[in-house]
CSV table of C-alpha atoms and ligand atoms in Angstrom, one decimal:
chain,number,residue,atom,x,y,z
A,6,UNK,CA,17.4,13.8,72.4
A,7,UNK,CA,13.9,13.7,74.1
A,8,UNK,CA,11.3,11.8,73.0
A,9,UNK,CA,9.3,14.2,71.8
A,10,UNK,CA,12.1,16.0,70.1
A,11,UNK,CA,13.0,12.9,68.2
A,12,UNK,CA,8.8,12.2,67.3
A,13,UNK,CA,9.4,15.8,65.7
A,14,UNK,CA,12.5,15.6,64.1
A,15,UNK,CA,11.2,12.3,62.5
A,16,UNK,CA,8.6,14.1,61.3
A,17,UNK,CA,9.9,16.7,60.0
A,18,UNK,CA,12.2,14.6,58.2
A,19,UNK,CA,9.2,12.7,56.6
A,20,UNK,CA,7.6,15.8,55.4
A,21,UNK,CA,8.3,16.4,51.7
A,22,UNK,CA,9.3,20.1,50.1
A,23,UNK,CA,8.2,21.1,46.4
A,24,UNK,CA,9.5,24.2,45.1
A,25,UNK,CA,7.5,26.7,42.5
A,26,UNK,CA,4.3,24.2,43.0
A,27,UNK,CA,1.0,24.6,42.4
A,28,UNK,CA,2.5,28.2,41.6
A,29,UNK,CA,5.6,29.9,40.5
A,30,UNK,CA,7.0,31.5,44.1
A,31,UNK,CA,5.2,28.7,46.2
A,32,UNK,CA,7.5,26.2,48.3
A,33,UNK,CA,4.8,23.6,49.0
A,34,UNK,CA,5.4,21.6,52.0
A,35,UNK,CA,3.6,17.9,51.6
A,36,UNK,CA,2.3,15.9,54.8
A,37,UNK,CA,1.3,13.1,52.7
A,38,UNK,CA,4.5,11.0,52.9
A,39,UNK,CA,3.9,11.0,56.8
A,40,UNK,CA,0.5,9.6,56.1
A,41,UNK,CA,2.3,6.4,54.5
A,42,UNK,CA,4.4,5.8,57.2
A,43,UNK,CA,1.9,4.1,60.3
A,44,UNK,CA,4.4,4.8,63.0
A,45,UNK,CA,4.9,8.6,62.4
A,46,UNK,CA,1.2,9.1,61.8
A,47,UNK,CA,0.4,7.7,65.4
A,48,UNK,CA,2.8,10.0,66.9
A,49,UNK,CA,1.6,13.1,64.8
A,50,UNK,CA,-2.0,12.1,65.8
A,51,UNK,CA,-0.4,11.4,69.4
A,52,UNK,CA,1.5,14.9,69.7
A,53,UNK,CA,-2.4,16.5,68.8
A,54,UNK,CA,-4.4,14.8,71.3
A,55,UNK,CA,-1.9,15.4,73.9
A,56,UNK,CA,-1.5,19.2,72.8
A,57,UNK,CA,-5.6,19.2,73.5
A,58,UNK,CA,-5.5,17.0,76.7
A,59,UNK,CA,-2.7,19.2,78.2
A,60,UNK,CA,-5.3,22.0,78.4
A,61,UNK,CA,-7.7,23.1,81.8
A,62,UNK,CA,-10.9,22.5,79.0
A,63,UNK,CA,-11.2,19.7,76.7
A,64,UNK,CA,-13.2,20.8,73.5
A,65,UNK,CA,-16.9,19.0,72.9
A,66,UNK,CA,-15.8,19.3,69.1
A,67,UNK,CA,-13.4,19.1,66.8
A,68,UNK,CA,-13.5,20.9,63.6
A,69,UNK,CA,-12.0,19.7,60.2
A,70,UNK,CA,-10.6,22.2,57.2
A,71,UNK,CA,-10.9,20.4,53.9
A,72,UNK,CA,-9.8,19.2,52.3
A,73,UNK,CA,-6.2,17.9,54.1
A,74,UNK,CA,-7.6,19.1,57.6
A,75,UNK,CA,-10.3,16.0,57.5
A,76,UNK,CA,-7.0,13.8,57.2
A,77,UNK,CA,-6.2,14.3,60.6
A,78,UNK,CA,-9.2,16.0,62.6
A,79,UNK,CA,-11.9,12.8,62.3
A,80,UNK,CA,-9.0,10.6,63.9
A,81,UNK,CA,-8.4,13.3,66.9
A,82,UNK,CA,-11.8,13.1,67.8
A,83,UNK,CA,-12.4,9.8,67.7
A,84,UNK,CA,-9.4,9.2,70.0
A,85,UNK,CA,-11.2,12.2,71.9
A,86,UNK,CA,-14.7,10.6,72.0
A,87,UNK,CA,-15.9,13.5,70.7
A,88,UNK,CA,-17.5,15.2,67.7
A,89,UNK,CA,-16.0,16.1,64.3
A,90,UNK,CA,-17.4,18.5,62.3
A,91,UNK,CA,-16.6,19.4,58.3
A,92,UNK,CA,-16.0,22.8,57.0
A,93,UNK,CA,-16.0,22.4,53.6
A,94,UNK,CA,-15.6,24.6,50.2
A,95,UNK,CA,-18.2,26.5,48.9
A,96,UNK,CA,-21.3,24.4,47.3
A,97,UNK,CA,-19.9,20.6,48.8
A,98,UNK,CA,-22.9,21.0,51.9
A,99,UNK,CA,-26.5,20.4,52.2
A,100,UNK,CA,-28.9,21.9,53.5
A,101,UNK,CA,-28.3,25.7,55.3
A,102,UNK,CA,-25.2,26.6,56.0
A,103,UNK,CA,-22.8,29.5,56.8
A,104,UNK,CA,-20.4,30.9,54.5
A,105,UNK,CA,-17.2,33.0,54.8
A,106,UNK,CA,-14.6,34.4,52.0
A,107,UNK,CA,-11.1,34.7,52.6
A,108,UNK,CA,-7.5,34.9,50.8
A,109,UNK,CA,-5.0,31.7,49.8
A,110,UNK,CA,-1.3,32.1,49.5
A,111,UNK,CA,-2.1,30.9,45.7
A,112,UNK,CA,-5.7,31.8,45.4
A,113,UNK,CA,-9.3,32.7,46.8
A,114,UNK,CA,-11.7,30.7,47.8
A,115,UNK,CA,-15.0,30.2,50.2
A,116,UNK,CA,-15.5,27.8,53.3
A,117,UNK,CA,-19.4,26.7,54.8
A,118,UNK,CA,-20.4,25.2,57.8
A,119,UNK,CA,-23.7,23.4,58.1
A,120,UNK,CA,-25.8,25.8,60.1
A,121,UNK,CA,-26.7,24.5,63.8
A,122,UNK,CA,-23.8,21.9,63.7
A,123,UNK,CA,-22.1,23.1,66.3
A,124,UNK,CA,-24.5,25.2,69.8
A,125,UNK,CA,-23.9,28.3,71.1
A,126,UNK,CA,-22.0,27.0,74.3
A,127,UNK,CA,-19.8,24.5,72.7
A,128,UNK,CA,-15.6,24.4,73.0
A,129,UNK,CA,-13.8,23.7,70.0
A,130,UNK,CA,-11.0,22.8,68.3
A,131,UNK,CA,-9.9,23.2,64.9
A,132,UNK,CA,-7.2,21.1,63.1
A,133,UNK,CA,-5.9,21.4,59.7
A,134,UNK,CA,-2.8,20.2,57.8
A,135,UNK,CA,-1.0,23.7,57.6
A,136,UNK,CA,-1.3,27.7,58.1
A,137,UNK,CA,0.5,29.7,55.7
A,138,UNK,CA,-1.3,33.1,55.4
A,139,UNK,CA,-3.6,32.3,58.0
A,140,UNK,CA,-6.5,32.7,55.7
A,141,UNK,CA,-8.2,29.4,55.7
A,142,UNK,CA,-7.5,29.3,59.6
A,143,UNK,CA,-8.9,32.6,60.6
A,144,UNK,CA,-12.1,32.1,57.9
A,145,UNK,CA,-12.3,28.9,59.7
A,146,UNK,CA,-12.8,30.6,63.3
A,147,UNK,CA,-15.1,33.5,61.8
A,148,UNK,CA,-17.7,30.7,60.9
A,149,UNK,CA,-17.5,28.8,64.2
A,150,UNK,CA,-17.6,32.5,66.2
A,151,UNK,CA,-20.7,33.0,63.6
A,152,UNK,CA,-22.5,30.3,65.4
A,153,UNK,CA,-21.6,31.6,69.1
A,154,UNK,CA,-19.2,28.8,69.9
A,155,UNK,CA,-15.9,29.1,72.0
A,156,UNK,CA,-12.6,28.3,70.0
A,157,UNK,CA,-10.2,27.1,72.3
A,158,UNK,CA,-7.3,26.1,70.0
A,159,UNK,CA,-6.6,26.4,66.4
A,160,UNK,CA,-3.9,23.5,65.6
A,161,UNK,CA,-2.0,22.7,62.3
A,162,UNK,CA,0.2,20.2,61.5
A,163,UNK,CA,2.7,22.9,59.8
A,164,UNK,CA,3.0,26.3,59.7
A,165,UNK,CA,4.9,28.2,57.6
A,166,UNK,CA,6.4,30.7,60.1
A,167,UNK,CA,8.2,33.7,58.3
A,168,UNK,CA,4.1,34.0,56.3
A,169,UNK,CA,3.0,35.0,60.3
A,170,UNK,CA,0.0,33.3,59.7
A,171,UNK,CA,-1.0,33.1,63.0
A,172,UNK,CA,-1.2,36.7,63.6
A,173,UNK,CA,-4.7,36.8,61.2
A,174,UNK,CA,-6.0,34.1,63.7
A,175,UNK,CA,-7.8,35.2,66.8
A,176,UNK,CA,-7.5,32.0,68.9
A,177,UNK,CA,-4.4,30.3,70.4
A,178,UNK,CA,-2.6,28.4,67.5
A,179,UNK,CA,-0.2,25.2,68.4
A,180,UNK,CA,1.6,23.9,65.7
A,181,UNK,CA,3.7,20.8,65.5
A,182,UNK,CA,5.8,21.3,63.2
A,183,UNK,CA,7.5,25.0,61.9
A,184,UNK,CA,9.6,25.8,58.9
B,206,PRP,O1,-3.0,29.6,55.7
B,206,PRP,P1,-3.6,29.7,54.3
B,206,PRP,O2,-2.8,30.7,53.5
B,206,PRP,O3,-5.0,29.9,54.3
B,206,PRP,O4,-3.3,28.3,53.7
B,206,PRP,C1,-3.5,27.1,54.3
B,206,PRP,C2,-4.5,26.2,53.7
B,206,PRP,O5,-4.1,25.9,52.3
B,206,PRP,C3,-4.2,24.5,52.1
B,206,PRP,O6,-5.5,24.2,51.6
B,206,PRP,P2,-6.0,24.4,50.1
B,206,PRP,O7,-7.0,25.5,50.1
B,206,PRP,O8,-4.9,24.5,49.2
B,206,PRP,O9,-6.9,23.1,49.9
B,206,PRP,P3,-6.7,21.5,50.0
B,206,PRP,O10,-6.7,21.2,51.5
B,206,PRP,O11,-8.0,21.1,49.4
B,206,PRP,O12,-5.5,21.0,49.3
B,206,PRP,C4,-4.0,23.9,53.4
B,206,PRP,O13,-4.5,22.6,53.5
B,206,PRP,C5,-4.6,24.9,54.4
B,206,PRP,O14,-6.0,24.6,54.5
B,207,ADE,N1,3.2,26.3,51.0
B,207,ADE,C1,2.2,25.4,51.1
B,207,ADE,N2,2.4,24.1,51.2
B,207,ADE,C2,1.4,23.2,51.3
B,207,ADE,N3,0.1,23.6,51.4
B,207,ADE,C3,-0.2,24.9,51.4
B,207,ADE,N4,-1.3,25.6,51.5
B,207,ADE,C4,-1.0,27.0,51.4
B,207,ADE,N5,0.3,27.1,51.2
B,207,ADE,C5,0.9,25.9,51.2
């Protein structure tokens, strides 16, 4: 097996699977238990930052879903050198921000940006833990698009692939991990 196969599969095998949670219907799939293991969570932070170096245009930001996006995002741009910026929930930021609505598999909910956080000619990125509808994602690249910035990747850590998330998300999407 190749390397990188065998960083996936060990992955994958870390990741843990919860059926009819937080909702009846729901099969929730938990990154947490790669978080506890040091190893695995250098090569999931690893397989990112190579994803993003691999490309012609490194990003001048990364952005950050919360609440399990800032997990994972902060540490990518740090090993970048670059910027990470928060989008939060509605009512968590200060000061002006911008706001878009948008649909959960289990749920609706709002996401802000702080307003001027990321300039009109900037590249980013955005990382989260996982796409399942693609709500959160594609809310995620209305607010940056709201400020006039380039996405040049949308990245998860999972995606759930029979939901087609990614189809609601207009930016490239690279996921590590697919179920
Ligand atoms: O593709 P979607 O259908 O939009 O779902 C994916 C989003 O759902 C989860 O976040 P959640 O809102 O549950 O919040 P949390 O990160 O605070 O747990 C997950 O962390 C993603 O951000
Ligand atoms: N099935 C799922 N597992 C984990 N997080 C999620 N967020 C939305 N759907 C999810």
């Amino acid at each position: 097996m190749s390397v990188q196969l065998d960083r996936i599969e060990k992955l994958k095998s870390l990741v843990s699977t919860h059926q009819n949670f937080p909702k009846p219907g729901v099969t929730f799939r938990n990154i947490f238990p790669i978080l506890q293991d040091p190893s695995a969570f250098t090569d999931l932070i690893n397989l990112i930052v190579e994803e993003i170096k691999s490309k012609p245009q490194l990003p001048d930001i990364i952005v950050g879903l919360d609440a399990r996006g800032f997990l994972i995002a902060p540490i990518v741009a740090l090993r970048l050198g670059i910027a990470f910026v928060p989008v939060r929930k509605a009512g968590k930021l200060p000061g002006n921000v911008e706001q878009v609505s948008y649909k959960l598999e289990y749920g609706e909910d709002t996401l802000e940006i702080e307003t001027g956080s990321i300039k009109p000619d900037q590249n980013v990125v955005i990382v989260d833990d996982l796409i399942a509808l693609g709500g959160t994602a594609s809310a995620a690249c209305r607010l940056v698009r709201k400020m006039s910035a380039t996405i040049l990747e949308c990245i998860s850590v999972i995606e759930l692939v029979a939901l087609n998330g990614r189809r609601k998300i207009d930016a490239p999407v690279f996921s590590v991990l697919q179920y």
